[in-house]
């Protein structure tokens, strides 16, 4: 056999190409972020505006609904409730009527008196200044001013004015003149409440007939305890009145506000058949007779036999 002819041998020599110079091409921007890197999300302003508009409209709708409720639906009830908080009712006191003798001479009468009290907290901040100069302040300064007017010791008055109470009596049953002097000083925290005092201008003349007044455990004020003061209580006392008014800021009365007044009904004087002068003479003679005879007591009755009127009664 003859051998096949051999294939021609390839030339394995490598041909090296010279490198081409780098030419920069146009930059390409991709809308997609690189993989693995977070890109911030841009919000939509239209959406935010829509949400804010909705919230504002909801709030305005709530306000409008509340306004309709106040002005239309609940207007009368709310107005009545507000008026109730401004209304104040005060009692109009009436003086106890007089007791007089057969000639109109007063045997018992009532006079105006005042109980002076202090708001110690308010007084603690009180100051009297003139041209920027402090002349008096607080309880000590008030005591120096008021002590001569109230006829009290400065130390005792200062003690009564010092403390943390909003209401405390300083003195009671002072005259109208004394209270006017105190009020004219304009001291903050000092005020008074009106009252009355029963006065018997003839002393003990006909005291056994007139009787007396005093306090009671079940009721405030002065009430007849004995004698004519007790027997004619309703006639002498009368009927207190009331006044209802609107009070605004600073406890000031609103001039054009509601005002409803129920006038007080004064008591009626009790006219006795007693003659003051005859009664006085009878009492003097009875006391002399008891002293001379060393008796335990004496009784004297002076009576008009035609009318039955008693002019004097001594017991």
Coordinates of N, CA, C and O in Angstrom, one line a residue, residues 91-198:
X91 N -80.2 90.4 98.8 CA -81.3 90.6 99.7 C -81.4 92.1 100.1 O -80.3 92.7 100.5
X92 N -82.5 92.7 100.0 CA -82.7 94.0 100.5 C -83.3 93.9 101.9 O -84.5 93.6 102.1
X93 N -82.4 94.2 102.9 CA -82.8 94.1 104.3 C -83.7 95.3 104.6 O -83.6 96.4 104.0
X94 N -84.6 95.1 105.6 CA -85.5 96.2 106.0 C -85.3 96.3 107.5 O -85.2 95.3 108.3
X95 N -85.2 97.5 108.0 CA -85.0 97.8 109.4 C -86.3 97.4 110.2 O -87.4 97.5 109.8
X96 N -86.0 96.9 111.4 CA -87.1 96.5 112.3 C -87.8 97.8 112.7 O -87.2 98.9 113.0
X97 N -89.1 97.8 112.7 CA -89.9 99.0 113.0 C -89.8 99.4 114.5 O -89.4 98.6 115.3
X98 N -90.3 100.6 114.7 CA -90.1 101.2 116.1 C -91.3 100.7 117.0 O -92.4 100.3 116.5
X99 N -91.0 100.8 118.3 CA -92.0 100.7 119.3 C -92.1 102.1 120.0 O -91.1 102.6 120.4
X100 N -93.3 102.6 120.0 CA -93.5 104.0 120.5 C -94.5 104.0 121.6 O -95.3 103.1 121.8
X101 N -94.5 105.1 122.4 CA -95.5 105.2 123.5 C -96.8 105.9 122.9 O -96.9 106.2 121.7
X102 N -97.7 106.2 123.8 CA -99.0 106.7 123.3 C -98.9 108.1 122.7 O -99.7 108.6 122.0
X103 N -97.7 108.8 123.0 CA -97.5 110.1 122.4 C -96.5 110.1 121.2 O -96.1 111.2 120.8
X104 N -96.1 108.9 120.8 CA -95.2 108.8 119.7 C -93.7 108.9 120.1 O -92.9 108.9 119.2
X105 N -93.5 108.9 121.4 CA -92.1 108.9 121.8 C -91.5 107.5 121.6 O -92.1 106.5 122.0
X106 N -90.3 107.5 121.0 CA -89.7 106.2 120.6 C -89.2 105.5 121.8 O -88.4 106.0 122.6
X107 N -89.6 104.2 122.0 CA -89.1 103.4 123.1 C -88.1 102.4 122.6 O -87.3 101.9 123.4
X108 N -88.2 102.0 121.3 CA -87.2 101.1 120.7 C -87.1 101.4 119.2 O -88.2 101.6 118.6
X109 N -85.9 101.4 118.7 CA -85.7 101.7 117.3 C -84.5 101.0 116.8 O -83.7 100.4 117.6
X110 N -84.3 101.0 115.5 CA -83.2 100.4 114.8 C -82.3 101.4 114.2 O -82.8 102.3 113.5
X111 N -81.0 101.3 114.3 CA -80.1 102.2 113.6 C -79.1 101.4 112.8 O -78.8 100.2 113.0
X112 N -78.6 102.0 111.7 CA -77.7 101.3 110.8 C -76.3 101.1 111.5 O -75.8 102.0 112.1
X113 N -75.8 100.0 111.3 CA -74.5 99.6 111.8 C -73.7 98.8 110.7 O -74.3 98.3 109.7
X114 N -72.4 98.7 110.9 CA -71.6 97.9 109.9 C -70.6 97.0 110.6 O -70.0 97.4 111.6
X115 N -70.5 95.8 110.0 CA -69.4 94.9 110.4 C -68.3 95.0 109.4 O -68.5 94.7 108.2
X116 N -67.1 95.5 109.9 CA -66.0 95.7 109.0 C -65.2 94.4 109.0 O -64.9 93.8 110.0
X117 N -64.8 94.0 107.8 CA -64.0 92.8 107.6 C -62.9 93.0 106.6 O -62.8 94.1 106.0
X118 N -62.0 92.1 106.5 CA -60.7 92.2 105.7 C -60.5 91.0 104.9 O -60.8 89.9 105.3
X119 N -60.0 91.2 103.7 CA -59.4 90.1 102.8 C -57.9 90.2 103.0 O -57.3 91.1 102.5
X120 N -57.4 89.4 103.9 CA -56.0 89.5 104.2 C -55.0 89.3 103.1 O -54.0 89.9 103.0
X121 N -55.4 88.5 102.1 CA -54.5 88.3 100.9 C -54.5 89.6 100.1 O -53.4 89.9 99.6
X122 N -55.6 90.2 99.9 CA -55.6 91.4 99.1 C -54.9 92.5 99.8 O -54.2 93.3 99.2
X123 N -55.1 92.6 101.1 CA -54.4 93.7 101.9 C -52.9 93.5 101.9 O -52.2 94.5 101.9
X124 N -52.4 92.3 101.8 CA -51.0 92.1 101.8 C -50.3 92.7 100.6 O -49.1 93.1 100.7
X125 N -51.0 92.9 99.5 CA -50.5 93.5 98.3 C -50.8 95.0 98.2 O -50.4 95.7 97.2
X126 N -51.5 95.6 99.2 CA -51.9 97.0 99.1 C -50.7 97.9 99.5 O -49.9 97.6 100.3
X127 N -50.6 99.0 98.7 CA -49.6 100.0 98.9 C -50.1 101.4 98.6 O -50.9 101.5 97.6
X128 N -49.8 102.3 99.4 CA -50.2 103.7 99.2 C -48.9 104.5 98.8 O -48.0 104.6 99.6
X129 N -49.0 105.0 97.6 CA -47.9 105.8 97.1 C -48.3 107.2 96.7 O -49.4 107.4 96.1
X130 N -47.5 108.2 96.9 CA -47.8 109.6 96.5 C -46.5 110.1 95.9 O -45.4 110.1 96.5
X131 N -46.6 110.5 94.6 CA -45.5 111.0 93.8 C -44.4 109.9 93.8 O -43.2 110.3 93.9
X132 N -44.7 108.7 93.7 CA -43.7 107.6 93.6 C -43.1 107.2 94.9 O -42.3 106.3 95.0
X133 N -43.5 107.9 96.0 CA -43.0 107.6 97.4 C -44.0 106.7 98.1 O -45.2 107.0 98.2
X134 N -43.5 105.6 98.7 CA -44.4 104.7 99.4 C -44.6 105.2 100.8 O -43.7 105.4 101.6
X135 N -45.9 105.5 101.1 CA -46.2 106.1 102.5 C -46.7 105.0 103.4 O -46.5 105.1 104.6
X136 N -47.4 104.0 102.9 CA -47.9 102.9 103.8 C -48.1 101.7 102.9 O -48.4 101.8 101.7
X137 N -48.0 100.5 103.5 CA -48.2 99.3 102.7 C -48.5 98.1 103.7 O -48.0 98.1 104.8
X138 N -49.3 97.2 103.2 CA -49.6 95.9 103.9 C -50.3 96.1 105.2 O -50.8 97.2 105.5
X139 N -50.4 95.1 106.0 CA -51.2 95.1 107.2 C -50.6 96.2 108.2 O -51.4 96.8 108.9
X140 N -49.3 96.3 108.3 CA -48.7 97.2 109.3 C -49.1 98.7 108.9 O -49.5 99.4 109.8
X141 N -49.0 99.0 107.7 CA -49.4 100.4 107.3 C -50.9 100.6 107.5 O -51.3 101.7 107.9
X142 N -51.7 99.6 107.1 CA -53.2 99.8 107.3 C -53.5 99.9 108.8 O -54.4 100.7 109.1
X143 N -52.8 99.2 109.6 CA -53.1 99.3 111.1 C -52.8 100.6 111.6 O -53.5 101.2 112.5
X144 N -51.7 101.2 111.2 CA -51.3 102.6 111.6 C -52.4 103.6 111.2 O -52.7 104.5 112.0
X145 N -53.0 103.4 110.1 CA -54.0 104.4 109.6 C -55.4 104.2 110.3 O -56.0 105.1 110.7
X146 N -55.8 102.9 110.4 CA -57.1 102.6 110.9 C -57.3 102.5 112.4 O -58.4 102.7 113.0
X147 N -56.2 102.3 113.2 CA -56.3 102.1 114.6 C -56.9 103.4 115.3 O -57.8 103.2 116.1
X148 N -56.5 104.6 115.0 CA -57.2 105.7 115.6 C -58.7 105.8 115.3 O -59.5 106.3 116.1
X149 N -59.1 105.5 114.0 CA -60.4 105.6 113.6 C -61.3 104.5 114.3 O -62.4 104.9 114.8
X150 N -60.8 103.3 114.5 CA -61.6 102.2 115.1 C -61.3 102.2 116.6 O -61.9 101.3 117.3
X151 N -60.5 103.1 117.2 CA -60.2 103.1 118.6 C -59.7 101.7 119.0 O -60.1 101.1 120.0
X152 N -58.7 101.2 118.3 CA -58.0 100.0 118.6 C -56.5 100.1 118.8 O -56.0 101.1 118.3
X153 N -55.9 99.2 119.5 CA -54.4 99.2 119.6 C -53.8 98.8 118.2 O -54.4 97.9 117.5
X154 N -52.8 99.5 117.8 CA -52.1 99.2 116.5 C -51.7 97.8 116.4 O -51.9 97.1 115.4
X155 N -51.1 97.2 117.5 CA -50.6 95.9 117.5 C -51.7 94.9 117.3 O -51.6 93.9 116.6
X156 N -52.8 95.1 118.1 CA -54.0 94.2 118.0 C -54.6 94.2 116.6 O -55.0 93.2 116.1
X157 N -54.7 95.4 116.0 CA -55.3 95.6 114.7 C -54.4 94.9 113.7 O -54.9 94.3 112.7
X158 N -53.1 95.1 113.8 CA -52.2 94.5 112.8 C -52.3 93.0 112.8 O -52.3 92.4 111.8
X159 N -52.5 92.4 114.0 CA -52.6 91.0 114.1 C -53.9 90.5 113.4 O -53.9 89.5 112.8
X160 N -55.0 91.3 113.6 CA -56.2 90.9 112.9 C -56.2 91.1 111.4 O -56.9 90.4 110.7
X161 N -55.3 91.9 110.9 CA -55.2 92.2 109.5 C -54.2 91.2 108.8 O -54.2 91.1 107.6
X162 N -53.4 90.5 109.6 CA -52.3 89.7 109.0 C -52.8 88.3 108.9 O -53.4 87.7 109.9
X163 N -52.5 87.6 107.8 CA -52.9 86.2 107.6 C -53.1 85.9 106.2 O -52.8 86.6 105.2
X164 N -53.8 84.8 105.9 CA -54.0 84.3 104.6 C -55.5 84.1 104.3 O -55.9 83.5 103.3
X165 N -56.4 84.6 105.2 CA -57.8 84.4 105.0 C -58.4 85.4 104.0 O -57.9 86.6 103.9
X166 N -59.4 85.0 103.3 CA -60.1 85.9 102.4 C -61.2 86.7 103.1 O -61.8 87.6 102.5
X167 N -61.6 86.3 104.3 CA -62.7 86.9 105.0 C -62.4 86.8 106.5 O -62.3 85.6 107.0
X168 N -62.3 87.9 107.2 CA -62.2 87.9 108.6 C -62.7 89.2 109.2 O -62.3 90.3 108.7
X169 N -63.5 89.1 110.2 CA -64.1 90.3 110.8 C -63.0 91.1 111.6 O -62.1 90.4 112.3
X170 N -63.0 92.4 111.5 CA -62.1 93.2 112.3 C -62.8 93.8 113.5 O -62.3 93.7 114.6
X171 N -64.0 94.3 113.3 CA -64.8 94.8 114.3 C -66.3 94.8 113.9 O -66.5 94.8 112.7
X172 N -67.2 94.9 114.8 CA -68.6 94.8 114.4 C -69.4 96.0 115.0 O -68.9 96.6 116.0
X173 N -70.5 96.2 114.4 CA -71.5 97.3 114.9 C -70.9 98.6 115.0 O -71.1 99.4 116.0
X174 N -70.1 99.1 114.0 CA -69.6 100.4 114.0 C -70.6 101.3 113.4 O -71.5 100.9 112.6
X175 N -70.6 102.6 113.7 CA -71.5 103.6 113.2 C -71.3 103.9 111.7 O -70.2 103.6 111.2
X176 N -72.3 104.5 111.1 CA -72.1 104.9 109.7 C -71.0 105.9 109.5 O -70.3 105.8 108.6
X177 N -70.9 106.8 110.5 CA -69.8 107.8 110.4 C -68.4 107.1 110.5 O -67.5 107.5 109.7
X178 N -68.3 106.1 111.4 CA -67.0 105.4 111.5 C -66.6 104.7 110.2 O -65.5 104.7 109.7
X179 N -67.6 104.0 109.6 CA -67.4 103.2 108.4 C -67.0 104.2 107.3 O -66.2 103.9 106.4
X180 N -67.7 105.3 107.2 CA -67.4 106.3 106.1 C -65.9 106.8 106.2 O -65.3 107.0 105.2
X181 N -65.5 107.0 107.5 CA -64.1 107.4 107.6 C -63.1 106.3 107.2 O -62.1 106.5 106.6
X182 N -63.4 105.0 107.5 CA -62.6 103.9 107.1 C -62.6 103.8 105.6 O -61.6 103.6 105.0
X183 N -63.8 103.9 105.0 CA -63.9 103.7 103.5 C -63.1 104.8 102.8 O -62.6 104.6 101.7
X184 N -63.1 106.0 103.4 CA -62.5 107.1 102.7 C -61.0 106.9 102.6 O -60.3 107.6 101.7
X185 N -60.4 106.0 103.4 CA -59.0 105.8 103.3 C -58.6 105.0 102.0 O -57.4 104.9 101.7
X186 N -59.5 104.3 101.4 CA -59.2 103.5 100.2 C -58.2 102.4 100.4 O -57.4 102.2 99.5
X187 N -58.3 101.7 101.4 CA -57.3 100.6 101.7 C -57.9 99.3 101.1 O -59.0 98.9 101.4
X188 N -57.1 98.7 100.2 CA -57.5 97.5 99.5 C -57.7 96.4 100.5 O -56.9 96.1 101.4
X189 N -58.8 95.6 100.3 CA -59.0 94.5 101.2 C -59.9 94.8 102.4 O -60.3 93.9 103.1
X190 N -60.2 96.0 102.6 CA -61.1 96.4 103.7 C -62.5 96.7 103.2 O -62.7 97.5 102.3
X191 N -63.5 96.1 103.8 CA -64.9 96.3 103.3 C -65.8 96.1 104.5 O -65.3 95.8 105.6
X192 N -67.1 96.2 104.3 CA -68.0 96.1 105.4 C -69.3 95.6 104.9 O -69.7 95.7 103.7
X193 N -70.1 95.0 105.8 CA -71.4 94.5 105.5 C -72.4 95.2 106.4 O -72.2 95.4 107.6
X194 N -73.5 95.7 105.8 CA -74.5 96.5 106.6 C -75.3 95.6 107.5 O -75.6 94.4 107.2
X195 N -75.6 96.1 108.6 CA -76.5 95.4 109.6 C -77.2 96.5 110.4 O -77.2 97.7 110.0
X196 N -77.9 96.1 111.4 CA -78.6 97.1 112.2 C -78.5 96.7 113.7 O -78.2 95.5 114.0
X197 N -78.7 97.7 114.5 CA -78.6 97.5 116.0 C -79.9 98.0 116.6 O -80.4 99.1 116.2
X198 N -80.4 97.3 117.5 CA -81.6 97.7 118.2 C -81.2 98.6 119.4 O -80.3 98.3 120.2

